[in-house]
Coordinates of N, CA and C in Angstrom, one line a residue:
M1 N 102.6 19.5 -12.4 CA 101.9 19.1 -13.7 C 100.2 19.4 -13.4
T2 N 99.8 18.7 -12.4 CA 98.8 18.9 -12.1 C 97.6 20.1 -12.3
E3 N 98.6 21.1 -11.7 CA 98.0 22.5 -11.5 C 98.1 23.0 -12.9
A4 N 98.8 22.5 -14.1 CA 98.9 23.4 -15.1 C 97.7 22.9 -16.0
L5 N 97.5 21.4 -15.8 CA 96.2 20.8 -16.8 C 95.1 21.2 -15.9
I6 N 94.8 22.1 -14.2 CA 93.8 22.6 -14.6 C 93.7 23.7 -14.5
G7 N 94.8 24.5 -15.1 CA 94.5 25.6 -15.4 C 94.3 25.7 -16.8
L8 N 94.7 25.0 -17.8 CA 94.1 25.0 -19.6 C 92.8 24.4 -19.1
A9 N 92.5 23.4 -18.2 CA 91.0 23.0 -18.5 C 90.0 24.4 -17.9
G10 N 90.5 25.1 -16.9 CA 89.5 26.4 -16.7 C 89.7 27.3 -18.0
I11 N 90.8 27.3 -18.9 CA 91.0 28.4 -19.9 C 89.8 27.5 -20.7
L12 N 89.6 26.1 -21.3 CA 89.1 26.1 -22.3 C 87.5 26.0 -21.7
I13 N 87.4 26.0 -20.4 CA 85.7 25.9 -20.1 C 85.5 27.1 -19.7
G14 N 86.5 28.4 -19.8 CA 86.0 29.6 -19.7 C 85.9 30.0 -21.2
L15 N 86.7 29.7 -22.2 CA 86.2 29.9 -23.5 C 84.8 28.9 -23.8
L16 N 84.8 28.0 -23.9 CA 83.4 27.3 -24.0 C 81.8 28.2 -23.3
L17 N 82.1 28.7 -22.6 CA 81.1 29.3 -21.6 C 80.9 30.9 -22.4
N18 N 82.2 31.6 -22.5 CA 82.1 32.6 -23.2 C 81.2 32.7 -24.4
E19 N 81.8 31.9 -25.4 CA 81.2 31.6 -26.6 C 79.7 31.0 -26.3
H20 N 79.1 30.2 -25.4 CA 77.9 29.5 -25.5 C 77.2 31.0 -25.0
F21 N 77.9 31.9 -23.6 CA 76.2 33.3 -23.6 C 76.8 34.0 -24.7
R22 N 77.6 34.3 -25.7 CA 78.3 35.3 -26.7 C 77.0 34.9 -27.4
K23 N 76.6 33.5 -27.9 CA 75.7 32.8 -29.1 C 74.0 33.4 -28.6
T24 N 74.1 32.8 -26.8 CA 73.1 33.5 -26.8 C 72.6 34.4 -26.9
N25 N 72.9 35.6 -26.2 CA 72.7 36.9 -26.2 C 72.3 37.2 -27.9
R26 N 73.5 36.7 -29.3 CA 73.0 37.2 -30.4 C 71.5 36.9 -31.0
I27 N 71.4 35.6 -30.4 CA 70.2 35.1 -30.5 C 68.8 35.7 -30.3
E28 N 69.3 36.0 -28.7 CA 68.3 37.0 -28.3 C 67.8 38.2 -28.7
N29 N 68.9 39.0 -29.1 CA 69.1 40.2 -29.8 C 68.1 40.0 -31.2
Y30 N 68.6 39.0 -31.4 CA 67.9 38.6 -33.1 C 66.5 38.3 -32.5
S31 N 66.5 37.6 -31.9 CA 64.7 37.2 -31.7 C 63.9 38.1 -31.2
S32 N 64.5 39.1 -30.7 CA 63.5 40.2 -30.4 C 63.5 41.1 -32.0
K33 N 64.4 41.2 -32.9 CA 64.0 41.5 -33.7 C 62.6 40.8 -34.7
V34 N 63.1 39.7 -35.1 CA 62.5 39.1 -35.7 C 61.1 38.8 -35.2
F35 N 60.4 38.8 -33.9 CA 59.7 39.0 -33.2 C 58.8 39.7 -33.5
D36 N 59.1 41.3 -33.7 CA 58.7 42.5 -33.9 C 58.3 42.2 -35.4
K37 N 59.4 42.3 -36.0 CA 58.7 41.9 -38.0 C 57.5 41.5 -37.8
R38 N 58.0 40.1 -37.2 CA 56.5 38.8 -37.2 C 55.6 39.3 -36.9
L39 N 55.0 40.1 -35.9 CA 53.9 40.7 -35.2 C 53.7 41.8 -36.6
E40 N 54.2 42.8 -37.0 CA 53.6 43.9 -37.2 C 52.9 42.9 -38.8
I41 N 54.3 41.7 -39.7 CA 53.5 41.1 -40.7 C 52.1 40.5 -40.2
Y42 N 51.8 39.4 -39.1 CA 50.8 38.7 -38.8 C 49.6 40.0 -38.5
E43 N 50.2 40.8 -38.0 CA 48.8 42.2 -37.8 C 48.5 42.5 -39.3
K44 N 48.8 43.0 -40.1 CA 48.6 43.3 -41.3 C 47.7 41.7 -41.8
L45 N 48.0 40.7 -42.0 CA 48.1 39.7 -42.8 C 46.6 39.5 -42.1
M46 N 46.1 39.6 -40.6 CA 44.9 39.7 -39.9 C 44.3 40.8 -40.3
L47 N 44.3 42.0 -40.8 CA 43.6 42.7 -41.3 C 43.1 42.6 -42.3
L48 N 44.3 42.1 -43.8 CA 44.0 41.6 -45.1 C 42.7 40.6 -45.1
V49 N 43.0 39.2 -44.2 CA 42.3 38.8 -44.3 C 40.7 39.0 -43.8
H50 N 40.8 39.9 -42.7 CA 39.3 40.5 -42.3 C 38.4 41.2 -43.4
E51 N 39.3 42.0 -43.8 CA 38.7 42.7 -45.3 C 38.3 42.0 -46.0
K52 N 39.3 41.2 -46.9 CA 38.8 40.3 -47.8 C 37.6 39.1 -48.1
S53 N 37.8 38.8 -46.7 CA 36.9 37.4 -46.4 C 35.6 38.6 -46.3
S54 N 35.4 39.8 -45.7 CA 34.5 40.1 -45.9 C 33.8 41.0 -46.5
L55 N 34.6 41.0 -48.0 CA 34.0 41.6 -49.0 C 33.3 40.6 -49.7
V56 N 34.0 39.2 -49.4 CA 33.8 38.2 -50.5 C 32.3 37.5 -49.7
T57 N 32.5 37.5 -48.7 CA 31.3 36.9 -47.9 C 30.0 37.8 -48.6
E58 N 30.3 39.5 -48.3 CA 29.3 40.2 -48.7 C 28.9 40.1 -50.3
L59 N 29.5 40.2 -51.0 CA 29.5 40.0 -52.3 C 28.6 38.5 -52.8
I60 N 28.9 37.6 -51.8 CA 28.4 36.2 -52.3 C 26.7 36.2 -51.7
E61 N 26.8 36.6 -51.1 CA 25.7 37.0 -49.7 C 24.2 37.7 -50.7
N62 N 25.2 38.4 -51.2 CA 24.0 40.0 -51.9 C 24.2 39.7 -53.5
I63 N 24.9 38.8 -54.1 CA 25.0 38.9 -55.8 C 23.3 39.1 -56.3
E64 N 22.4 38.4 -55.4 CA 21.2 38.5 -56.4 C 20.4 39.6 -56.0
V65 N 20.9 40.3 -55.0 CA 20.4 41.9 -54.8 C 21.0 42.6 -55.6
I66 N 21.7 42.9 -56.1 CA 22.5 43.9 -56.0 C 22.9 43.4 -58.4
E67 N 21.9 43.8 -58.2 CA 21.8 43.9 -60.1 C 22.6 44.6 -60.9
E68 N 23.1 45.6 -60.7 CA 24.6 45.7 -61.2 C 25.8 45.0 -61.2
I69 N 25.7 43.9 -60.6 CA 26.8 43.0 -60.8 C 26.7 41.8 -61.0
T70 N 27.4 41.9 -62.2 CA 27.0 40.1 -62.8 C 27.9 38.8 -62.2
K71 N 27.9 37.6 -62.6 CA 28.4 36.6 -62.1 C 29.9 37.0 -62.5
D72 N 30.1 37.4 -63.7 CA 31.5 37.7 -64.0 C 32.2 38.2 -62.9
M73 N 31.7 39.4 -62.5 CA 32.1 40.8 -61.8 C 32.5 40.3 -60.4
A74 N 31.4 39.3 -60.2 CA 31.7 38.9 -58.7 C 32.8 37.6 -58.4
H75 N 32.8 36.8 -59.5 CA 34.2 35.7 -59.9 C 35.6 36.8 -59.7
E76 N 35.5 37.9 -60.7 CA 36.6 38.9 -60.9 C 36.8 39.3 -59.2
A77 N 35.8 39.3 -58.5 CA 36.1 40.4 -57.0 C 37.1 39.5 -56.4
C78 N 35.9 38.0 -56.2 CA 36.4 37.4 -55.4 C 37.9 36.9 -55.8
F79 N 38.5 36.9 -57.1 CA 39.7 36.2 -57.4 C 40.5 37.5 -56.8
K80 N 40.6 38.6 -57.2 CA 41.0 39.5 -56.7 C 41.3 39.8 -54.9
A81 N 40.3 39.6 -54.3 CA 40.5 39.5 -52.9 C 41.4 38.3 -52.6
G82 N 41.0 37.3 -53.0 CA 41.8 35.9 -52.4 C 43.1 36.9 -53.0
L83 N 43.9 36.7 -54.4 CA 45.1 37.2 -54.9 C 45.5 38.4 -54.0
E84 N 45.0 39.3 -53.4 CA 45.8 39.9 -53.0 C 46.3 39.5 -51.6
V85 N 45.8 38.3 -50.8 CA 45.8 38.1 -49.5 C 47.1 37.4 -49.4
M86 N 46.8 36.1 -50.9 CA 48.4 35.2 -51.6 C 49.7 36.4 -51.5
E87 N 49.7 37.4 -52.5 CA 50.5 38.0 -52.8 C 51.0 38.4 -51.4
Y88 N 50.2 39.2 -50.6 CA 51.1 39.2 -49.3 C 51.7 38.1 -48.3
C89 N 51.1 37.1 -49.0 CA 51.7 36.2 -48.0 C 53.0 35.7 -49.1
D90 N 53.0 35.8 -50.0 CA 54.0 35.5 -50.7 C 55.3 36.6 -50.7
I91 N 54.8 38.0 -50.6 CA 56.3 38.9 -50.5 C 56.4 38.5 -48.7
N92 N 55.9 38.2 -48.4 CA 56.1 38.2 -46.7 C 56.3 36.9 -46.3
Q93 N 56.5 35.8 -47.5 CA 56.7 34.1 -46.8 C 58.0 33.9 -46.3
L94 N 59.1 35.0 -45.7 CA 60.4 34.7 -44.9 C 60.1 34.9 -43.6
Y95 N 58.9 35.4 -43.0 CA 58.1 35.4 -41.5 C 56.3 34.4 -41.4
I96 N 55.9 34.4 -42.5 CA 55.1 33.8 -42.1 C 54.8 31.9 -42.2
N97 N 54.3 31.5 -41.7 CA 53.9 30.2 -41.6 C 53.6 29.7 -43.2
E98 N 53.9 28.5 -43.8 CA 54.0 28.3 -44.9 C 52.5 27.6 -44.5
D99 N 52.1 26.4 -43.3 CA 50.8 26.0 -43.1 C 49.7 26.8 -43.3
I100 N 49.8 28.1 -42.7 CA 49.2 29.2 -43.1 C 48.6 30.0 -44.1
T101 N 49.5 30.1 -44.9 CA 49.3 30.3 -46.2 C 48.8 29.4 -47.3
V102 N 49.2 28.2 -47.1 CA 48.2 27.2 -47.7 C 47.0 27.2 -47.4
H103 N 46.8 27.5 -46.4 CA 45.2 27.2 -45.4 C 44.2 28.3 -46.0
I104 N 45.0 29.9 -45.9 CA 44.7 31.1 -46.1 C 44.0 30.8 -48.2
G105 N 45.0 30.1 -48.4 CA 45.3 30.3 -50.3 C 44.0 29.2 -50.3
A106 N 44.0 28.0 -49.8 CA 42.4 27.0 -50.1 C 41.3 27.3 -49.6
A107 N 41.3 28.4 -48.7 CA 40.1 28.9 -48.7 C 39.5 30.0 -49.4
F108 N 40.1 30.9 -50.1 CA 39.9 31.7 -50.8 C 39.7 31.1 -52.1
V109 N 40.6 30.6 -52.7 CA 40.4 29.6 -53.9 C 38.9 29.0 -54.3
G110 N 38.4 28.9 -53.3 CA 37.0 27.8 -54.0 C 36.1 29.2 -53.7
T111 N 36.6 30.4 -53.5 CA 34.8 31.1 -53.3 C 33.8 31.2 -54.9
G112 N 34.6 31.5 -56.4 CA 34.5 31.7 -57.3 C 33.5 30.1 -57.3
D113 N 33.7 29.4 -56.7 CA 32.4 28.2 -57.0 C 31.1 27.9 -56.4
I114 N 31.8 29.3 -55.2 CA 30.0 29.5 -54.4 C 29.6 30.4 -55.2
I115 N 29.8 31.2 -56.1 CA 29.2 32.1 -56.7 C 28.0 31.4 -57.7
D116 N 28.8 29.9 -57.9 CA 27.4 29.5 -59.3 C 27.3 28.4 -58.7
A117 N 27.4 28.2 -57.3 CA 26.4 27.2 -56.7 C 25.0 27.5 -56.5
D118 N 24.3 26.3 -56.4 CA 22.4 26.2 -56.2 C 22.3 27.3 -54.6
K119 N 21.3 27.3 -54.3 CA 20.5 28.0 -52.9 C 21.6 27.4 -51.9
E120 N 21.1 26.1 -51.9 CA 21.4 25.0 -50.6 C 22.4 24.9 -50.5
S121 N 23.8 24.5 -51.8 CA 25.1 24.1 -51.4 C 25.9 25.5 -51.4
K122 N 24.7 26.6 -51.9 CA 25.6 28.3 -51.9 C 26.3 28.5 -50.0
K123 N 24.9 28.0 -49.6 CA 24.5 28.4 -48.1 C 26.0 27.4 -47.2
V124 N 26.0 25.9 -48.0 CA 27.1 25.3 -47.1 C 28.6 25.5 -47.2
Q125 N 28.7 25.9 -48.8 CA 30.0 26.2 -49.0 C 30.4 27.4 -48.7
L126 N 29.6 28.7 -48.0 CA 29.7 29.9 -47.7 C 29.9 29.6 -46.1
K127 N 29.0 29.0 -45.3 CA 29.7 29.1 -44.4 C 30.9 27.9 -44.1
N128 N 31.5 26.8 -44.7 CA 32.6 26.8 -44.8 C 33.7 27.4 -44.8
F129 N 33.4 28.5 -45.9 CA 34.6 29.6 -46.2 C 34.5 30.2 -45.3
K130 N 33.4 30.7 -44.0 CA 33.4 31.2 -42.8 C 34.0 30.8 -41.9
I131 N 34.1 29.7 -41.7 CA 34.9 28.4 -40.8 C 36.2 28.6 -41.1
S132 N 36.6 28.3 -42.4 CA 37.7 28.5 -42.6 C 38.7 30.0 -42.7
V133 N 38.1 31.0 -42.6 CA 38.6 32.3 -42.3 C 38.8 32.3 -40.6
L134 N 38.0 31.7 -39.9 CA 38.0 31.9 -38.5 C 39.0 30.9 -37.9
E135 N 39.2 29.7 -39.0 CA 40.5 28.7 -38.5 C 41.8 29.9 -38.4
A136 N 41.8 30.7 -39.7 CA 42.8 31.3 -40.2 C 43.1 32.3 -39.3
K137 N 42.1 33.0 -38.7 CA 42.8 34.2 -37.6 C 43.0 33.6 -36.8
K138 N 42.8 31.7 -35.6 CA 43.1 31.4 -34.8 C 44.2 30.9 -34.9
M139 N 45.1 30.5 -36.0 CA 46.3 30.2 -36.9 C 47.1 31.6 -36.8
I140 N 46.6 32.3 -37.1 CA 47.6 34.1 -37.3 C 47.8 34.1 -35.7
K141 N 46.9 34.4 -34.7 CA 46.8 34.9 -33.4 C 48.2 33.9 -32.4
A142 N 47.5 32.7 -33.0 CA 48.9 31.7 -32.4 C 49.9 31.4 -32.8
E143 N 49.9 31.8 -34.2 CA 51.8 31.9 -34.6 C 52.2 33.1 -34.7
S144 N 51.6 34.4 -34.4 CA 52.2 35.5 -34.2 C 52.4 35.5 -32.3
G145 N 52.0 34.8 -31.4 CA 52.4 34.3 -30.1 C 51.4 35.8 -29.6
I146 N 50.5 36.3 -30.1 CA 49.4 37.2 -28.9 C 48.4 36.1 -28.4
E147 N 48.0 34.8 -28.8 CA 47.5 34.3 -28.0 C 48.0 33.8 -26.6
E148 N 49.4 33.4 -26.8 CA 50.0 33.4 -25.3 C 50.4 34.7 -24.6
L149 N 50.4 35.5 -25.3 CA 50.8 36.6 -24.5 C 49.3 37.6 -23.9
N150 N 48.4 37.3 -24.6 CA 47.3 37.1 -23.6 C 47.0 36.1 -22.8
D151 N 47.1 35.0 -22.8 CA 46.5 33.7 -21.4 C 47.7 34.3 -20.3
L152 N 49.3 35.3 -21.3 CA 49.9 35.6 -19.5 C 49.4 36.6 -19.0
F153 N 48.8 37.6 -19.8 CA 48.3 38.7 -19.2 C 47.2 38.9 -18.4
K154 N 46.2 37.4 -18.9 CA 45.1 37.4 -17.7 C 45.7 36.3 -16.2
Q155 N 46.8 35.8 -16.6 CA 47.2 35.6 -15.4 C 48.3 36.3 -14.4
I156 N 48.6 37.6 -15.2 CA 49.4 38.4 -14.2 C 48.0 39.2 -13.5
T157 N 46.8 39.6 -14.9 CA 45.8 40.1 -13.8 C 45.0 40.2 -13.2
K158 N 45.1 38.7 -14.1 CA 44.2 37.8 -12.6 C 42.7 38.2 -12.5
A159 N 42.3 38.9 -13.9 CA 41.2 39.3 -14.1 C 40.2 38.0 -14.3
K160 N 39.2 37.9 -13.9 CA 37.8 36.7 -14.0 C 36.7 37.7 -14.4
H161 N 36.4 37.7 -15.8 CA 35.6 38.5 -16.5 C 34.2 37.5 -16.0
D162 N 32.9 37.9 -16.3 CA 31.9 36.2 -16.3 C 30.6 37.7 -16.6
S163 N 29.7 36.9 -17.6 CA 28.4 37.6 -17.6 C 27.7 36.4 -18.3
P164 N 26.9 36.7 -18.1 CA 25.5 35.5 -19.3 C 26.0 35.1 -20.5
I165 N 26.5 36.6 -21.0 CA 26.9 36.3 -22.9 C 28.2 35.9 -22.6
I166 N 29.4 36.4 -21.9 CA 30.4 35.5 -21.5 C 30.6 34.0 -21.5
T167 N 29.5 33.4 -20.5 CA 29.3 32.3 -20.1 C 29.2 31.4 -21.4
Y168 N 28.0 32.0 -22.0 CA 27.5 31.4 -23.3 C 28.6 31.2 -24.3
F169 N 29.7 32.4 -24.3 CA 30.5 32.4 -25.6 C 31.6 31.5 -25.2
R170 N 31.8 31.1 -23.9 CA 32.9 30.1 -23.3 C 32.3 28.7 -23.7
E171 N 30.8 28.0 -23.6 CA 30.8 27.4 -23.8 C 30.3 26.7 -25.4
L172 N 30.1 27.8 -25.9 CA 30.4 27.6 -27.7 C 31.9 27.3 -27.8
K173 N 32.6 28.3 -27.3 CA 33.5 27.9 -28.0 C 34.4 26.5 -27.5
K174 N 34.0 25.9 -26.0 CA 34.7 24.2 -25.9 C 34.0 23.7 -26.9
N175 N 32.6 23.8 -27.3 CA 32.1 22.9 -28.0 C 32.0 23.3 -29.3
N176 N 33.5 23.8 -29.6 CA 34.3 24.4 -31.0 C 32.7 24.7 -31.9
V177 N 31.8 25.5 -31.6 CA 30.5 25.8 -32.7 C 31.0 27.4 -33.2

């Protein structure tokens, strides 16, 4: 009787272990595909945020210099730039973290107000926009896994880069400048 119970327990344990390993294997296969897709989407999002924020910054900084651009045209261009980024986030919402979408949307939504601001306020608001874009890029790096992979590569290669510029950069980074 004891032998039958041990045999039955063995079969149950075997079934449970088999199911556990099957699920783990399926999750690993699925995770790899999702990671690749997310990485591709975040790579495009990083490029889009960079392109559109550069366009907005350039436009705001030079609106007084470029005579053929009216404030209405600048508003329209800034609105379209932000809209393109948000449409991309919306299309890829399955893979993009919602917090990142909200942050990027908030960063771009206020660009029209910068155009209408007085000179001093414009400087402050433009600086805040640039900071928001930098924060968005950091979020994208972290969420995509690239930041962690870069740290892993540093550990593997044990590369220790150093120069006065790198030292200064590290100091600024440490002080969140």
